[in-house]
PDB file of C-alpha atoms in Angstrom:
ATOM      1  CA  LEU A   1      -0.106  -0.120  -0.048  1.00  0.00           C
ATOM      2  CA  THR A   2       2.830   2.354   0.873  1.00  0.00           C
ATOM      3  CA  VAL A   3       4.647   1.807  -2.443  1.00  0.00           C
ATOM      4  CA  LEU A   4       1.475   2.220  -4.361  1.00  0.00           C
ATOM      5  CA  ALA A   5       0.525   5.396  -2.508  1.00  0.00           C
ATOM      6  CA  LEU A   6       4.213   6.696  -3.590  1.00  0.00           C
ATOM      7  CA  ASP A   7       3.478   5.613  -7.138  1.00  0.00           C
ATOM      8  CA  LEU A   8       0.217   7.567  -7.092  1.00  0.00           C
ATOM      9  CA  SER A   9       1.954  10.764  -5.593  1.00  0.00           C
ATOM     10  CA  TRP A  10       4.561  10.549  -8.432  1.00  0.00           C
ATOM     11  CA  LEU A  11       1.741  10.561 -10.953  1.00  0.00           C
ATOM     12  CA  GLN A  12      -0.168  13.415  -9.349  1.00  0.00           C
ATOM     13  CA  LYS A  13       3.106  15.624  -9.724  1.00  0.00           C
ATOM     14  CA  ARG A  14       3.292  14.796 -13.277  1.00  0.00           C
ATOM     15  CA  THR A  15      -0.167  15.230 -14.306  1.00  0.00           C
ATOM     16  CA  ASN A  16      -1.013  18.278 -16.459  1.00  0.00           C
ATOM     17  CA  HIS A  17      -3.464  20.631 -14.629  1.00  0.00           C
ATOM     18  CA  THR A  18      -5.365  20.764 -17.723  1.00  0.00           C
ATOM     19  CA  GLU A  19      -6.316  17.101 -17.243  1.00  0.00           C
ATOM     20  CA  GLN A  20      -8.646  17.954 -14.258  1.00  0.00           C
ATOM     21  CA  PRO A  21     -10.666  14.562 -14.361  1.00  0.00           C
ATOM     22  CA  VAL A  22      -7.662  12.532 -14.291  1.00  0.00           C
ATOM     23  CA  ALA A  23      -6.037  14.577 -11.609  1.00  0.00           C
ATOM     24  CA  ASP A  24      -9.361  14.275  -9.459  1.00  0.00           C
ATOM     25  CA  LYS A  25      -9.393  10.568  -9.943  1.00  0.00           C
ATOM     26  CA  LEU A  26      -5.792  10.248  -8.685  1.00  0.00           C
ATOM     27  CA  LYS A  27      -6.434  12.488  -5.660  1.00  0.00           C
ATOM     28  CA  ALA A  28      -9.512  10.298  -4.742  1.00  0.00           C
ATOM     29  CA  ALA A  29      -7.544   7.078  -5.015  1.00  0.00           C
ATOM     30  CA  LYS A  30      -4.638   8.522  -3.150  1.00  0.00           C
ATOM     31  CA  GLY A  31      -7.029   9.253  -0.397  1.00  0.00           C
ATOM     32  CA  LEU A  32      -8.608   5.851  -0.185  1.00  0.00           C
ATOM     33  CA  ILE A  33      -5.018   4.264  -0.185  1.00  0.00           C
ATOM     34  CA  ASP A  34      -3.959   6.526   2.759  1.00  0.00           C
ATOM     35  CA  SER A  35      -7.230   5.784   4.713  1.00  0.00           C
ATOM     36  CA  ALA A  36      -6.097   2.006   4.158  1.00  0.00           C
ATOM     37  CA  ILE A  37      -2.818   2.420   5.259  1.00  0.00           C
ATOM     38  CA  LYS A  38      -3.812   4.082   8.493  1.00  0.00           C
ATOM     39  CA  THR A  39      -6.549   1.466   9.114  1.00  0.00           C
ATOM     40  CA  THR A  40      -4.019  -1.465   8.509  1.00  0.00           C
ATOM     41  CA  ARG A  41      -1.459   0.243  10.767  1.00  0.00           C
ATOM     42  CA  SER A  42      -4.044   0.521  13.568  1.00  0.00           C
ATOM     43  CA  ILE A  43      -5.090  -3.077  13.259  1.00  0.00           C
ATOM     44  CA  MET A  44      -1.241  -4.282  13.188  1.00  0.00           C
ATOM     45  CA  GLN A  45      -0.502  -2.408  16.282  1.00  0.00           C
ATOM     46  CA  ASP A  46      -2.560  -4.706  18.428  1.00  0.00           C
ATOM     47  CA  LEU A  47      -1.181  -7.900  16.540  1.00  0.00           C
ATOM     48  CA  ARG A  48       1.854  -9.851  17.421  1.00  0.00           C
ATOM     49  CA  PRO A  49       3.921 -10.582  14.219  1.00  0.00           C
ATOM     50  CA  THR A  50       4.043 -14.303  14.127  1.00  0.00           C
ATOM     51  CA  LEU A  51       7.404 -14.190  12.569  1.00  0.00           C
ATOM     52  CA  LEU A  52       8.731 -13.091  15.872  1.00  0.00           C
ATOM     53  CA  ASP A  53       7.419 -16.320  17.480  1.00  0.00           C
ATOM     54  CA  ASP A  54       8.833 -18.578  14.483  1.00  0.00           C
ATOM     55  CA  VAL A  55      12.349 -17.019  14.112  1.00  0.00           C
ATOM     56  CA  GLY A  56      12.959 -14.421  17.027  1.00  0.00           C
ATOM     57  CA  ILE A  57      13.663 -10.628  16.877  1.00  0.00           C
ATOM     58  CA  ALA A  58      17.080 -10.705  15.423  1.00  0.00           C
ATOM     59  CA  ALA A  59      15.905 -12.924  12.380  1.00  0.00           C
ATOM     60  CA  ALA A  60      12.784 -10.956  12.060  1.00  0.00           C
ATOM     61  CA  ILE A  61      14.743  -7.583  11.777  1.00  0.00           C
ATOM     62  CA  ARG A  62      16.976  -9.188   9.203  1.00  0.00           C
ATOM     63  CA  TRP A  63      14.120 -10.361   7.275  1.00  0.00           C
ATOM     64  CA  GLN A  64      12.437  -6.845   7.364  1.00  0.00           C
ATOM     65  CA  SER A  65      15.647  -5.215   6.398  1.00  0.00           C
ATOM     66  CA  GLU A  66      16.161  -7.431   3.433  1.00  0.00           C
ATOM     67  CA  GLU A  67      12.421  -6.943   2.280  1.00  0.00           C
ATOM     68  CA  CYS A  68      12.799  -3.078   2.675  1.00  0.00           C
ATOM     69  CA  ALA A  69      15.753  -3.493   0.441  1.00  0.00           C
ATOM     70  CA  LYS A  70      14.111  -5.504  -2.196  1.00  0.00           C
ATOM     71  CA  ARG A  71      11.151  -3.331  -2.566  1.00  0.00           C
ATOM     72  CA  ASN A  72      12.637   0.033  -2.233  1.00  0.00           C
ATOM     73  CA  GLY A  73      16.198  -0.371  -3.606  1.00  0.00           C
ATOM     74  CA  ILE A  74      17.778   0.812  -0.214  1.00  0.00           C
ATOM     75  CA  ALA A  75      20.882  -0.814   0.833  1.00  0.00           C
ATOM     76  CA  CYS A  76      20.151  -2.113   4.399  1.00  0.00           C
ATOM     77  CA  LYS A  77      23.145  -3.357   6.461  1.00  0.00           C
ATOM     78  CA  THR A  78      22.438  -5.198   9.837  1.00  0.00           C
ATOM     79  CA  GLU A  79      24.442  -5.796  13.055  1.00  0.00           C
ATOM     80  CA  LEU A  80      22.588  -8.108  15.285  1.00  0.00           C
ATOM     81  CA  PHE A  81      23.132 -10.074  18.545  1.00  0.00           C
ATOM     82  CA  ASP A  82      23.394 -13.823  19.014  1.00  0.00           C
ATOM     83  CA  GLU A  83      20.080 -15.066  18.336  1.00  0.00           C
ATOM     84  CA  GLN A  84      20.049 -17.303  21.347  1.00  0.00           C
ATOM     85  CA  ALA A  85      19.375 -14.268  23.488  1.00  0.00           C
ATOM     86  CA  LYS A  86      15.632 -13.770  24.313  1.00  0.00           C
ATOM     87  CA  LEU A  87      13.797 -10.696  24.833  1.00  0.00           C
ATOM     88  CA  ASP A  88      10.454 -10.047  26.637  1.00  0.00           C
ATOM     89  CA  LYS A  89       7.458 -10.281  24.226  1.00  0.00           C
ATOM     90  CA  MET A  90       6.521  -6.774  24.554  1.00  0.00           C
ATOM     91  CA  CYS A  91       9.973  -5.608  24.104  1.00  0.00           C
ATOM     92  CA  SER A  92      10.382  -7.591  20.709  1.00  0.00           C
ATOM     93  CA  ILE A  93       6.990  -6.430  19.500  1.00  0.00           C
ATOM     94  CA  SER A  94       7.997  -2.751  20.218  1.00  0.00           C
ATOM     95  CA  LEU A  95      11.309  -2.987  18.742  1.00  0.00           C
ATOM     96  CA  PHE A  96      10.115  -4.710  15.563  1.00  0.00           C
ATOM     97  CA  ARG A  97       7.254  -2.141  15.120  1.00  0.00           C
ATOM     98  CA  ILE A  98       9.652   0.719  15.837  1.00  0.00           C
ATOM     99  CA  LEU A  99      11.874  -0.509  13.052  1.00  0.00           C
ATOM    100  CA  GLN A 100       8.881  -0.823  10.749  1.00  0.00           C
ATOM    101  CA  GLU A 101       7.725   2.734  11.138  1.00  0.00           C
ATOM    102  CA  ALA A 102      11.322   3.894  10.954  1.00  0.00           C
ATOM    103  CA  LEU A 103      11.830   2.199   7.562  1.00  0.00           C
ATOM    104  CA  THR A 104       8.424   3.411   6.419  1.00  0.00           C
ATOM    105  CA  ASN A 105       9.747   7.014   7.315  1.00  0.00           C
ATOM    106  CA  ILE A 106      13.023   6.424   5.511  1.00  0.00           C
ATOM    107  CA  THR A 107      11.255   5.209   2.307  1.00  0.00           C
ATOM    108  CA  ARG A 108       8.577   7.806   2.333  1.00  0.00           C
ATOM    109  CA  HIS A 109      10.678  11.050   3.422  1.00  0.00           C
ATOM    110  CA  ALA A 110      14.348  10.551   3.752  1.00  0.00           C
ATOM    111  CA  GLN A 111      15.326  10.071   0.215  1.00  0.00           C
ATOM    112  CA  ALA A 112      18.141   7.728   1.478  1.00  0.00           C
ATOM    113  CA  SER A 113      20.223   5.118  -0.537  1.00  0.00           C
ATOM    114  CA  GLU A 114      21.517   3.373   2.541  1.00  0.00           C
ATOM    115  CA  VAL A 115      20.229   2.121   5.978  1.00  0.00           C
ATOM    116  CA  ARG A 116      22.323   0.855   9.024  1.00  0.00           C
ATOM    117  CA  ILE A 117      20.430  -1.344  11.469  1.00  0.00           C
ATOM    118  CA  ALA A 118      21.903  -2.417  14.729  1.00  0.00           C
ATOM    119  CA  LEU A 119      20.450  -4.308  17.657  1.00  0.00           C
ATOM    120  CA  ARG A 120      22.831  -4.767  20.499  1.00  0.00           C
ATOM    121  CA  LEU A 121      22.768  -6.150  24.042  1.00  0.00           C
ATOM    122  CA  SER A 122      24.615  -5.148  27.382  1.00  0.00           C
ATOM    123  CA  ASP A 123      24.150  -5.573  31.034  1.00  0.00           C
ATOM    124  CA  GLY A 124      22.097  -2.378  30.886  1.00  0.00           C
ATOM    125  CA  GLY A 125      19.562  -3.641  28.405  1.00  0.00           C
ATOM    126  CA  VAL A 126      18.794  -3.672  24.699  1.00  0.00           C
ATOM    127  CA  ALA A 127      19.364  -1.002  21.990  1.00  0.00           C
ATOM    128  CA  LEU A 128      17.824  -0.560  18.556  1.00  0.00           C
ATOM    129  CA  GLU A 129      19.773   1.914  16.121  1.00  0.00           C
ATOM    130  CA  VAL A 130      18.505   2.903  12.803  1.00  0.00           C
ATOM    131  CA  VAL A 131      20.680   5.286  10.795  1.00  0.00           C
ATOM    132  CA  ASP A 132      20.131   6.525   7.074  1.00  0.00           C
ATOM    133  CA  ASN A 133      22.074   8.825   4.661  1.00  0.00           C
ATOM    134  CA  GLY A 134      19.230  10.777   3.726  1.00  0.00           C
ATOM    135  CA  ILE A 135      18.060  14.380   3.906  1.00  0.00           C
ATOM    136  CA  GLY A 136      17.736  14.575   7.792  1.00  0.00           C
ATOM    137  CA  ILE A 137      14.788  15.454   9.860  1.00  0.00           C
ATOM    138  CA  ALA A 138      13.867  18.993  10.947  1.00  0.00           C
ATOM    139  CA  PRO A 139      14.943  20.095  14.575  1.00  0.00           C
ATOM    140  CA  ASP A 140      11.169  21.176  15.064  1.00  0.00           C
ATOM    141  CA  ALA A 141       9.917  17.810  14.409  1.00  0.00           C
ATOM    142  CA  ALA A 142      10.008  17.310  18.179  1.00  0.00           C
ATOM    143  CA  HIS A 143       7.109  19.800  18.531  1.00  0.00           C
ATOM    144  CA  LYS A 144       4.913  18.103  16.015  1.00  0.00           C
ATOM    145  CA  PRO A 145       4.111  14.772  17.788  1.00  0.00           C
ATOM    146  CA  MET A 146       2.021  13.390  14.868  1.00  0.00           C
ATOM    147  CA  SER A 147       4.902  13.823  12.496  1.00  0.00           C
ATOM    148  CA  HIS A 148       6.751  10.948  11.064  1.00  0.00           C
ATOM    149  CA  GLY A 149       5.021   8.329  13.368  1.00  0.00           C
ATOM    150  CA  LEU A 150       7.055   9.847  16.496  1.00  0.00           C
ATOM    151  CA  THR A 151       3.955   9.560  18.755  1.00  0.00           C
ATOM    152  CA  GLY A 152       3.579   5.863  18.281  1.00  0.00           C
ATOM    153  CA  MET A 153       7.466   5.420  18.891  1.00  0.00           C
ATOM    154  CA  ARG A 154       7.688   7.295  21.792  1.00  0.00           C
ATOM    155  CA  GLU A 155       4.439   5.607  23.467  1.00  0.00           C
ATOM    156  CA  ARG A 156       5.831   2.128  22.812  1.00  0.00           C
ATOM    157  CA  VAL A 157       9.184   3.281  24.452  1.00  0.00           C
ATOM    158  CA  ARG A 158       7.514   4.863  27.357  1.00  0.00           C
ATOM    159  CA  ARG A 159       5.583   1.675  28.149  1.00  0.00           C
ATOM    160  CA  LEU A 160       8.634  -0.175  28.719  1.00  0.00           C
ATOM    161  CA  GLY A 161      10.385   2.579  30.637  1.00  0.00           C
ATOM    162  CA  GLY A 162      13.234   3.267  27.962  1.00  0.00           C
ATOM    163  CA  ARG A 163      14.325   6.184  26.141  1.00  0.00           C
ATOM    164  CA  ILE A 164      14.380   7.330  22.410  1.00  0.00           C
ATOM    165  CA  VAL A 165      16.736   9.895  20.829  1.00  0.00           C
ATOM    166  CA  ILE A 166      16.335  11.067  17.247  1.00  0.00           C
ATOM    167  CA  ALA A 167      19.402  12.913  15.894  1.00  0.00           C
ATOM    168  CA  ALA A 168      20.341  14.716  12.841  1.00  0.00           C
ATOM    169  CA  PRO A 169      24.053  14.357  12.403  1.00  0.00           C
ATOM    170  CA  SER A 170      26.162  17.265  10.706  1.00  0.00           C
ATOM    171  CA  GLY A 171      26.920  14.876   7.939  1.00  0.00           C
ATOM    172  CA  GLY A 172      23.405  14.505   7.078  1.00  0.00           C
ATOM    173  CA  GLY A 173      20.773  11.749   7.569  1.00  0.00           C
ATOM    174  CA  THR A 174      18.898  10.683  10.596  1.00  0.00           C
ATOM    175  CA  ARG A 175      19.823   8.471  13.642  1.00  0.00           C
ATOM    176  CA  ILE A 176      17.269   6.882  15.817  1.00  0.00           C
ATOM    177  CA  GLU A 177      18.239   5.021  19.044  1.00  0.00           C
ATOM    178  CA  VAL A 178      15.774   3.223  21.279  1.00  0.00           C
ATOM    179  CA  VAL A 179      17.030   1.824  24.383  1.00  0.00           C
ATOM    180  CA  LEU A 180      15.010  -0.566  26.715  1.00  0.00           C
ATOM    181  CA  PRO A 181      16.024  -1.652  30.089  1.00  0.00           C
ATOM    182  CA  ALA A 182      17.587  -4.966  31.201  1.00  0.00           C
ATOM    183  CA  ALA A 183      14.235  -6.328  32.575  1.00  0.00           C
ATOM    184  CA  THR A 184      13.210  -6.776  29.056  1.00  0.00           C
ATOM    185  CA  VAL A 185      16.061  -9.260  28.186  1.00  0.00           C
ATOM    186  CA  HIS A 186      16.235 -12.787  29.372  1.00  0.00           C
ATOM    187  CA  THR A 187      19.945 -13.717  29.005  1.00  0.00           C
ATOM    188  CA  GLY A 188      23.002 -14.261  31.236  1.00  0.00           C
ATOM    189  CA  ASP A 189      25.089 -15.752  28.624  1.00  0.00           C
ATOM    190  CA  ALA A 190      27.972 -13.013  27.754  1.00  0.00           C
ATOM    191  CA  SER A 191      28.571 -14.751  24.543  1.00  0.00           C
ATOM    192  CA  ALA A 192      25.101 -13.604  23.336  1.00  0.00           C
ATOM    193  CA  ILE A 193      26.344 -10.128  23.482  1.00  0.00           C
ATOM    194  CA  ASP A 194      27.680  -8.817  20.138  1.00  0.00           C
ATOM    195  CA  ALA A 195      30.788  -6.391  19.798  1.00  0.00           C
ATOM    196  CA  GLY A 196      29.724  -2.766  20.809  1.00  0.00           C
ATOM    197  CA  GLU A 197      28.335  -2.329  24.168  1.00  0.00           C
ATOM    198  CA  VAL A 198      25.444  -0.107  24.682  1.00  0.00           C
ATOM    199  CA  LYS A 199      25.054   1.864  27.910  1.00  0.00           C
ATOM    200  CA  ALA A 200      21.385   1.896  28.854  1.00  0.00           C
ATOM    201  CA  GLY A 201      21.422   4.993  31.178  1.00  0.00           C
ATOM    202  CA  ASP A 202      18.494   6.104  33.182  1.00  0.00           C
ATOM    203  CA  HIS A 203      15.282   4.190  32.436  1.00  0.00           C
ATOM    204  CA  SER A 204      13.077   5.909  34.975  1.00  0.00           C
ATOM    205  CA  PHE A 205      11.678   8.182  32.392  1.00  0.00           C
ATOM    206  CA  THR A 206      11.052   8.551  28.535  1.00  0.00           C
ATOM    207  CA  SER A 207      12.688  11.192  26.538  1.00  0.00           C
ATOM    208  CA  LEU A 208      12.248  12.051  22.842  1.00  0.00           C
ATOM    209  CA  SER A 209      14.576  14.649  21.572  1.00  0.00           C
ATOM    210  CA  ILE A 210      15.548  15.941  18.104  1.00  0.00           C
ATOM    211  CA  VAL A 211      19.243  16.611  18.114  1.00  0.00           C
ATOM    212  CA  SER A 212      21.347  18.517  15.222  1.00  0.00           C
ATOM    213  CA  ARG A 213      25.032  17.511  15.542  1.00  0.00           C
TER     214      ARG A 213
END
C-alpha cells in the first residue's frame, strides 16, 4: 500500500493541470489508499507478528531489512546480537514495530540510499539503532508529535520505561536510537552479546528529542 501511494504521488506531480478529471481521480485514489494504510497500521499495532514467534527478533529484523531493500532499492546493513538471547515479548514487538515505522519514514521521506540497523545487548539492556544517509529530519519535528510516526514510537518506548533519541548528524541523514531496560532481556550468557556495548542509562523516564550535531 505504501509503495502504491508513492506511485500515485509520483503520477499526481506529473499530471497536467489541464487534465482535471484525471487529477481528481488520482487524488481520490490516493485518499483511499492513505485511509487503508492508517486502518492497516491501527490493526497491526495490536497484533503480535507471527514472525517473532517463529524465528525471534534478530531474524525478524534481518528479514524486514531484506524486504525493505528488495522493495525500495535501499541498501540495508544489519548488525545483530546472537539469536540465542531472548527478549521479553512486549520488548520484541515494540522494537519490531519501531523498526517498521522507521523504515516506512525513510522510504517515504528521507530520500536515502543506505540504512544501517543495529540491535545490541549489554548488562544495561537492549538498544536498537537505525541510521540513514538521507536528507535528515527538521529540528522542530519534536514539537510536531504526529509527524513521522514519532508519537507511536515514543508511546511504545514509554510503556517499557526506555528512552528514544532522534539525532540529525552534521554529515546528514537521521539516527534513531531506542534503549530498553535490562528487565526486558532474558539472558545471562555473555557470549550472546555482540561487539559494541550499549549503555542503557537512566530508564526511569522516557525522553524524545531531536538533536542536530
